[in-house]
Amino acid sequence: MRRALRDNSLGLVFGLLFLIVLVAQGFAGHADFNQQQITAGLERVSLGRYLTSASFAADVAENWQSEYLQFFLYILLTTWLVQKGSPESKKPGKEGREADREQKVGRYATEDSPAWAHAGGLRRALLSNSLGLVMGLLFAGSWLAQSIAGAAAFNERQLRDLQEPVTWAEYLTEPDFWNRTLQNWQSELLAVASMVILSIYLRQRGSPESKPVGAPHDATGVEG
Amino acid sequence: MPRTAVLLTAALVTMTPAGCASLSERSSAAEQTARAFLQAVAGGDGAAACGALAPETEAEIDAPCEQSILSEALTAPSPVADSRVYGQSALVSFEDDAVFLAVFRDGWRVVAAGCTPRGERPYDCRIRG
């Protein structure tokens, strides 16, 4: 048990932090929503009502979609693009999907390789692209959820302001949708660009996200 | 319709204003409240009409509300052209004008009435909070 906890501590801690912060967001969002209700001369809503509202769903989904987009792009672009000196990058010259031998698939699969690495055809293609595929699907699903919940939340505000509600298709052209979307995208892209570039010159001793402290600045694809 | 009857109708048809009722149930409840409000005005029952108003909206009406509301030139309810419910708010569009509503503890209440659209700008309403 103790060993299982230690072996999975990274995933467990992030999962726990996620839940704590999601609950905190629920409370903060509830207070914010009720402030808007009071300002409009309307009645407060219960926490349960807020947690099942389009407003909460849109706020959650808009952040999720940008996080999954970040990882989707990162996984895909680091296959084809390199950054000299970054531990996040492959070495220059290794761009692309690499040979079967390097990827340990087909006849190069080892005994402990996943079963589908031995297989051919669709199964191998799926396993070979599963990380990017799932991140891409999670991004698309979250973005769709943001658009649907966002349209309902937008319309609730429209009605509160005595304005005409819009259809889902119309909402996709509304500044509200694109402002919510793009403000998340730009922050994710900045974070990735910062990580790729800062990790060339800066170190974090013991972290696999950093090069070893003594590694030269131009060493690429070396993780500590 | 007496004031208590308007409120009771709104409360009964709204059932669970917190959102457990289906969208069509909530939409239908909002329609009934809007219609009951306009009927009360048209029928000269100022007390019932004022009882269906949201507190901020009622506060905007000159006192006594029961008399002033009858002089607001609100039209009798025509057939409902469309009704839309989003979260705590609703818009019921009649053929002649529109009514905005919001959910309160006892059900839907009228936030604005006698409203006509003005494109992207807020509706122009004869009474509003």
Short mmCIF file of C-alpha atoms in Angstrom, two decimals:
data_model
loop_
_atom_site.label_atom_id
_atom_site.label_comp_id
_atom_site.label_asym_id
_atom_site.label_seq_id
_atom_site.Cartn_x
_atom_site.Cartn_y
_atom_site.Cartn_z
CA MET A 1 0.00 0.00 0.00
CA ARG A 2 2.70 2.41 1.12
CA ARG A 3 4.80 1.46 -1.89
CA ALA A 4 1.84 1.84 -4.25
CA LEU A 5 1.26 5.34 -2.87
CA ARG A 6 4.91 6.27 -3.36
CA ASP A 7 5.03 4.78 -6.85
CA ASN A 8 2.01 6.81 -7.89
CA SER A 9 2.57 9.90 -5.78
CA LEU A 10 2.85 12.31 -8.72
CA GLY A 11 -0.47 11.31 -10.28
CA LEU A 12 -2.18 11.07 -6.89
CA VAL A 13 -1.01 14.46 -5.66
CA PHE A 14 -2.03 16.20 -8.89
CA GLY A 15 -5.38 14.40 -8.84
CA LEU A 16 -5.97 15.48 -5.25
CA LEU A 17 -4.86 19.07 -5.91
CA PHE A 18 -7.22 19.15 -8.91
CA LEU A 19 -10.17 18.11 -6.75
CA ILE A 20 -9.32 20.60 -3.99
CA VAL A 21 -8.98 23.46 -6.46
CA LEU A 22 -12.16 22.45 -8.34
CA VAL A 23 -14.10 22.55 -5.06
CA ALA A 24 -12.53 25.94 -4.24
CA GLN A 25 -13.51 27.19 -7.71
CA GLY A 26 -17.06 25.98 -7.03
CA PHE A 27 -17.28 28.07 -3.84
CA ALA A 28 -15.65 31.15 -5.38
CA GLY A 29 -17.79 30.90 -8.53
CA HIS A 30 -20.94 30.50 -6.42
CA ALA A 31 -20.12 33.69 -4.47
CA ASP A 32 -19.36 35.56 -7.70
CA PHE A 33 -22.57 34.35 -9.36
CA ASN A 34 -24.63 35.44 -6.36
CA GLN A 35 -22.96 38.86 -6.38
CA GLN A 36 -24.17 39.28 -9.97
CA GLN A 37 -27.64 38.08 -8.97
CA ILE A 38 -27.84 40.63 -6.16
CA THR A 39 -26.58 43.40 -8.44
CA ALA A 40 -29.38 42.56 -10.89
CA GLY A 41 -31.95 42.58 -8.06
CA LEU A 42 -32.43 38.83 -8.28
CA GLU A 43 -32.33 36.10 -5.68
CA ARG A 44 -29.26 34.15 -4.56
CA VAL A 45 -29.00 30.56 -5.77
CA SER A 46 -27.95 27.54 -3.74
CA LEU A 47 -24.50 26.00 -4.14
CA GLY A 48 -26.10 22.90 -5.69
CA ARG A 49 -27.95 25.01 -8.23
CA TYR A 50 -24.75 26.87 -9.13
CA LEU A 51 -22.70 23.67 -9.49
CA THR A 52 -25.24 22.37 -12.03
CA SER A 53 -25.45 25.69 -13.87
CA ALA A 54 -24.20 26.52 -17.34
CA SER A 55 -22.11 29.28 -15.82
CA PHE A 56 -20.02 26.85 -13.73
CA ALA A 57 -19.79 24.34 -16.59
CA ALA A 58 -18.56 27.01 -19.01
CA ASP A 59 -15.95 28.29 -16.55
CA VAL A 60 -14.63 24.75 -16.01
CA ALA A 61 -14.74 23.65 -19.64
CA GLU A 62 -13.05 26.75 -21.03
CA ASN A 63 -9.97 26.05 -18.94
CA TRP A 64 -9.98 22.33 -19.61
CA GLN A 65 -10.08 22.76 -23.38
CA SER A 66 -7.05 25.04 -23.38
CA GLU A 67 -5.04 22.66 -21.19
CA TYR A 68 -5.79 19.72 -23.45
CA LEU A 69 -5.03 21.82 -26.53
CA GLN A 70 -1.69 22.71 -24.98
CA PHE A 71 -0.73 19.07 -24.49
CA PHE A 72 -2.18 18.02 -27.85
CA LEU A 73 -0.07 20.62 -29.68
CA TYR A 74 2.97 19.92 -27.54
CA ILE A 75 2.83 16.19 -28.20
CA LEU A 76 2.35 16.69 -31.95
CA LEU A 77 4.72 19.58 -32.56
CA THR A 78 7.60 18.07 -30.55
CA THR A 79 7.49 15.15 -33.00
CA TRP A 80 8.37 17.42 -35.89
CA LEU A 81 10.00 20.51 -34.38
CA VAL A 82 13.09 20.81 -32.19
CA GLN A 83 14.55 23.43 -29.85
CA LYS A 84 18.31 23.25 -29.49
CA GLY A 85 19.35 23.17 -25.84
CA SER A 86 15.89 22.28 -24.47
CA PRO A 87 15.30 19.11 -22.44
CA GLU A 88 11.74 19.22 -23.80
CA SER A 89 13.00 18.67 -27.37
CA LYS A 90 14.49 15.83 -29.33
CA LYS A 91 18.00 16.31 -30.68
CA PRO A 92 18.14 18.20 -34.02
CA GLY A 93 18.14 15.65 -36.84
CA LYS A 94 15.73 13.32 -35.03
CA GLU A 95 12.59 15.13 -36.24
CA GLY A 96 9.74 12.93 -37.39
CA ARG A 97 8.06 9.71 -36.37
CA GLU A 98 11.35 7.75 -36.18
CA ALA A 99 12.11 4.22 -37.33
CA ASP A 100 10.34 1.10 -36.03
CA ARG A 101 13.57 0.00 -34.34
CA GLU A 102 13.79 3.21 -32.30
CA GLN A 103 10.07 3.06 -31.49
CA LYS A 104 10.18 -0.67 -30.59
CA VAL A 105 7.24 -1.65 -32.73
CA GLY A 106 6.51 -4.65 -34.98
CA ARG A 107 9.46 -7.06 -35.02
CA TYR A 108 11.43 -4.67 -32.82
CA ALA A 109 8.89 -4.85 -30.02
CA THR A 110 10.30 -6.35 -26.84
CA GLU A 111 8.71 -8.86 -24.48
CA ASP A 112 7.41 -6.18 -22.18
CA SER A 113 6.11 -3.93 -24.98
CA PRO A 114 2.32 -3.33 -25.04
CA ALA A 115 0.49 -6.04 -27.02
CA TRP A 116 -0.54 -3.64 -29.76
CA ALA A 117 3.11 -2.67 -30.36
CA HIS A 118 3.60 -6.24 -31.64
CA ALA A 119 0.47 -6.06 -33.79
CA GLY A 120 0.25 -4.41 -37.17
CA GLY A 121 -2.32 -2.33 -38.99
CA LEU A 122 -4.95 -0.31 -37.15
CA ARG A 123 -4.05 -1.50 -33.67
CA ARG A 124 -0.44 -0.41 -33.97
CA ALA A 125 -1.48 2.86 -35.63
CA LEU A 126 -3.90 3.54 -32.76
CA LEU A 127 -1.34 2.78 -30.05
CA SER A 128 1.28 4.81 -31.92
CA ASN A 129 -0.95 7.89 -31.89
CA SER A 130 -3.07 7.23 -28.80
CA LEU A 131 -1.63 9.98 -26.60
CA GLY A 132 -2.12 12.74 -29.17
CA LEU A 133 -5.47 11.27 -30.22
CA VAL A 134 -6.91 11.19 -26.70
CA MET A 135 -5.57 14.68 -25.89
CA GLY A 136 -7.07 15.93 -29.16
CA LEU A 137 -10.43 14.31 -28.42
CA LEU A 138 -10.44 15.69 -24.87
CA PHE A 139 -9.67 19.13 -26.29
CA ALA A 140 -12.45 18.89 -28.88
CA GLY A 141 -14.94 17.57 -26.32
CA SER A 142 -14.08 20.26 -23.75
CA TRP A 143 -14.26 23.00 -26.37
CA LEU A 144 -17.64 21.74 -27.54
CA ALA A 145 -18.82 21.63 -23.91
CA GLN A 146 -17.53 25.18 -23.42
CA SER A 147 -19.49 26.36 -26.47
CA ILE A 148 -22.74 24.70 -25.35
CA ALA A 149 -22.52 25.72 -21.68
CA GLY A 150 -21.08 29.10 -22.67
CA ALA A 151 -24.04 29.81 -24.96
CA ALA A 152 -26.51 29.01 -22.15
CA ALA A 153 -24.57 31.11 -19.61
CA PHE A 154 -24.28 33.96 -22.13
CA ASN A 155 -28.02 33.82 -22.77
CA GLU A 156 -28.77 33.88 -19.05
CA ARG A 157 -26.75 37.11 -18.82
CA GLN A 158 -28.47 38.44 -21.94
CA LEU A 159 -31.90 37.87 -20.38
CA ARG A 160 -30.73 39.37 -17.09
CA ASP A 161 -29.77 42.49 -19.10
CA LEU A 162 -33.09 42.44 -21.00
CA GLN A 163 -31.33 41.50 -24.23
CA GLU A 164 -32.11 39.01 -26.95
CA PRO A 165 -30.67 35.51 -26.46
CA VAL A 166 -28.70 33.88 -29.30
CA THR A 167 -28.63 30.40 -30.82
CA TRP A 168 -25.64 28.10 -30.30
CA ALA A 169 -24.47 28.78 -33.87
CA GLU A 170 -24.73 32.53 -33.31
CA TYR A 171 -22.83 32.20 -30.04
CA LEU A 172 -19.89 30.72 -31.95
CA THR A 173 -19.47 34.11 -33.63
CA GLU A 174 -19.94 36.12 -30.42
CA PRO A 175 -16.97 38.02 -28.96
CA ASP A 176 -17.73 36.37 -25.58
CA PHE A 177 -16.95 32.89 -26.98
CA TRP A 178 -13.73 33.95 -28.69
CA ASN A 179 -12.57 36.15 -25.84
CA ARG A 180 -12.99 33.27 -23.37
CA THR A 181 -11.27 30.87 -25.79
CA LEU A 182 -8.35 33.02 -26.90
CA GLN A 183 -7.45 34.35 -23.45
CA ASN A 184 -6.92 30.74 -22.38
CA TRP A 185 -5.05 29.73 -25.51
CA GLN A 186 -2.56 32.60 -25.31
CA SER A 187 -1.69 31.81 -21.69
CA GLU A 188 -1.13 28.12 -22.44
CA LEU A 189 1.05 28.88 -25.45
CA LEU A 190 3.08 31.38 -23.41
CA ALA A 191 3.60 28.77 -20.68
CA VAL A 192 4.85 26.18 -23.18
CA ALA A 193 7.13 28.64 -24.98
CA SER A 194 8.51 29.75 -21.58
CA MET A 195 9.19 26.14 -20.55
CA VAL A 196 10.89 25.27 -23.86
CA ILE A 197 13.14 28.32 -23.82
CA LEU A 198 13.82 28.84 -20.10
CA SER A 199 14.79 25.18 -19.67
CA ILE A 200 17.73 25.80 -22.03
CA TYR A 201 19.41 28.07 -19.48
CA LEU A 202 17.78 27.32 -16.16
CA ARG A 203 17.89 24.13 -14.06
CA GLN A 204 15.84 22.45 -11.38
CA ARG A 205 17.99 19.90 -9.63
CA GLY A 206 16.36 16.46 -9.54
CA SER A 207 13.46 17.30 -11.83
CA PRO A 208 13.06 15.23 -15.00
CA GLU A 209 11.68 18.37 -16.60
CA SER A 210 15.12 19.97 -16.33
CA LYS A 211 18.54 19.09 -17.62
CA PRO A 212 21.07 18.00 -14.98
CA VAL A 213 22.47 21.10 -13.27
CA GLY A 214 25.87 20.66 -14.84
CA ALA A 215 24.65 19.90 -18.36
CA PRO A 216 25.76 22.44 -20.96
CA HIS A 217 23.22 24.95 -22.24
CA ASP A 218 23.39 23.51 -25.77
CA ALA A 219 22.67 19.92 -24.67
CA THR A 220 19.34 18.97 -26.23
CA GLY A 221 16.92 16.24 -25.13
CA VAL A 222 18.81 15.51 -21.92
CA GLU A 223 16.62 15.11 -18.85
CA GLY A 224 17.91 15.10 -15.29
CA MET B 1 -57.18 36.51 -10.29
CA PRO B 2 -56.39 37.29 -6.65
CA ARG B 3 -52.80 38.03 -5.67
CA THR B 4 -52.37 34.80 -3.72
CA ALA B 5 -53.74 32.80 -6.64
CA VAL B 6 -51.17 34.29 -9.02
CA LEU B 7 -48.37 33.43 -6.61
CA LEU B 8 -49.75 29.97 -5.92
CA THR B 9 -50.05 29.27 -9.65
CA ALA B 10 -46.50 30.40 -10.21
CA ALA B 11 -45.22 28.29 -7.33
CA LEU B 12 -47.11 25.19 -8.34
CA VAL B 13 -46.22 25.22 -12.00
CA THR B 14 -42.62 26.12 -11.30
CA MET B 15 -42.35 23.18 -8.89
CA THR B 16 -38.59 23.24 -8.52
CA PRO B 17 -37.24 26.56 -9.59
CA ALA B 18 -33.73 25.40 -8.70
CA GLY B 19 -33.60 23.61 -12.06
CA CYS B 20 -34.75 20.05 -11.39
CA ALA B 21 -37.83 20.51 -13.58
CA SER B 22 -37.40 19.88 -17.29
CA LEU B 23 -36.80 22.77 -19.64
CA SER B 24 -40.29 22.51 -21.12
CA GLU B 25 -41.85 22.50 -17.64
CA ARG B 26 -39.86 25.57 -16.65
CA SER B 27 -40.69 27.28 -19.93
CA SER B 28 -44.37 26.50 -19.48
CA ALA B 29 -44.27 27.79 -15.89
CA ALA B 30 -42.67 31.07 -17.04
CA GLU B 31 -45.34 31.42 -19.76
CA GLN B 32 -48.13 30.90 -17.25
CA THR B 33 -46.72 33.48 -14.86
CA ALA B 34 -46.31 36.03 -17.69
CA ARG B 35 -49.82 35.34 -18.96
CA ALA B 36 -51.35 35.50 -15.45
CA PHE B 37 -49.59 38.83 -14.87
CA LEU B 38 -50.86 40.41 -18.11
CA GLN B 39 -54.35 39.00 -17.52
CA ALA B 40 -54.37 40.50 -14.02
CA VAL B 41 -53.45 43.93 -15.46
CA ALA B 42 -56.04 43.63 -18.25
CA GLY B 43 -58.65 42.50 -15.72
CA GLY B 44 -57.97 45.47 -13.45
CA ASP B 45 -56.57 43.32 -10.62
CA GLY B 46 -53.63 45.51 -9.61
CA ALA B 47 -52.93 43.58 -6.42
CA ALA B 48 -52.49 40.29 -8.30
CA ALA B 49 -50.34 41.99 -10.94
CA CYS B 50 -48.06 43.62 -8.37
CA GLY B 51 -47.80 40.30 -6.52
CA ALA B 52 -46.27 38.73 -9.62
CA LEU B 53 -43.55 41.38 -9.93
CA ALA B 54 -39.93 40.94 -8.84
CA PRO B 55 -39.18 43.14 -5.77
CA GLU B 56 -36.88 45.55 -7.70
CA THR B 57 -39.46 45.93 -10.44
CA GLU B 58 -42.27 46.57 -7.98
CA ALA B 59 -40.08 49.18 -6.27
CA GLU B 60 -39.82 51.09 -9.56
CA ILE B 61 -43.60 51.44 -9.83
CA ASP B 62 -45.10 54.55 -8.25
CA ALA B 63 -46.91 53.75 -4.98
CA PRO B 64 -49.47 52.45 -4.60
CA CYS B 65 -48.38 49.77 -7.09
CA GLU B 66 -51.90 48.28 -7.23
CA GLN B 67 -53.21 51.43 -8.89
CA SER B 68 -50.15 52.60 -10.85
CA ILE B 69 -49.61 49.24 -12.56
CA LEU B 70 -53.02 49.52 -14.22
CA SER B 71 -52.02 52.77 -15.93
CA GLU B 72 -48.86 51.34 -17.51
CA ALA B 73 -50.64 50.63 -20.80
CA LEU B 74 -49.71 46.95 -20.83
CA THR B 75 -51.57 44.92 -23.43
CA ALA B 76 -53.68 41.85 -22.68
CA PRO B 77 -51.80 38.62 -23.39
CA SER B 78 -51.82 37.63 -27.06
CA PRO B 79 -50.76 34.11 -28.15
CA VAL B 80 -47.23 33.14 -27.11
CA ALA B 81 -44.85 33.33 -30.05
CA ASP B 82 -41.79 31.98 -28.25
CA SER B 83 -40.44 31.40 -24.78
CA ARG B 84 -36.86 30.83 -23.79
CA VAL B 85 -35.44 29.83 -20.41
CA TYR B 86 -31.77 30.03 -19.46
CA GLY B 87 -30.78 29.32 -15.88
CA GLN B 88 -32.55 31.74 -13.58
CA SER B 89 -34.04 33.90 -16.34
CA ALA B 90 -36.70 33.63 -19.01
CA LEU B 91 -38.10 35.63 -21.90
CA VAL B 92 -41.69 35.02 -22.95
CA SER B 93 -42.49 36.65 -26.29
CA PHE B 94 -46.15 37.25 -27.04
CA GLU B 95 -47.26 38.34 -30.48
CA ASP B 96 -47.57 41.96 -29.29
CA ASP B 97 -44.77 42.38 -26.75
CA ALA B 98 -42.51 40.46 -24.40
CA VAL B 99 -42.08 39.75 -20.69
CA PHE B 100 -38.79 39.02 -18.89
CA LEU B 101 -38.90 36.83 -15.79
CA ALA B 102 -36.54 35.50 -13.14
CA VAL B 103 -36.72 32.67 -10.62
CA PHE B 104 -37.44 33.58 -7.01
CA ARG B 105 -38.05 31.39 -3.97
CA ASP B 106 -41.76 31.10 -4.77
CA GLY B 107 -41.35 30.65 -8.51
CA TRP B 108 -41.13 32.87 -11.57
CA ARG B 109 -41.69 36.60 -11.16
CA VAL B 110 -41.91 39.35 -13.75
CA VAL B 111 -38.74 41.43 -14.05
CA ALA B 112 -39.83 43.55 -17.03
CA ALA B 113 -42.98 43.74 -19.12
CA GLY B 114 -44.35 45.57 -22.13
CA CYS B 115 -41.02 45.03 -23.84
CA THR B 116 -40.18 45.49 -27.51
CA PRO B 117 -36.87 44.47 -29.11
CA ARG B 118 -34.29 47.03 -30.25
CA GLY B 119 -31.79 44.86 -32.12
CA GLU B 120 -28.58 44.37 -30.15
CA ARG B 121 -29.60 46.94 -27.52
CA PRO B 122 -31.66 45.95 -24.46
CA TYR B 123 -35.43 45.68 -24.98
CA ASP B 124 -37.44 48.83 -24.47
CA CYS B 125 -39.77 47.99 -21.56
CA ARG B 126 -42.70 49.90 -20.08
CA ILE B 127 -41.94 48.52 -16.65
CA ARG B 128 -38.59 47.17 -15.46
CA GLY B 129 -36.53 46.84 -12.31
#
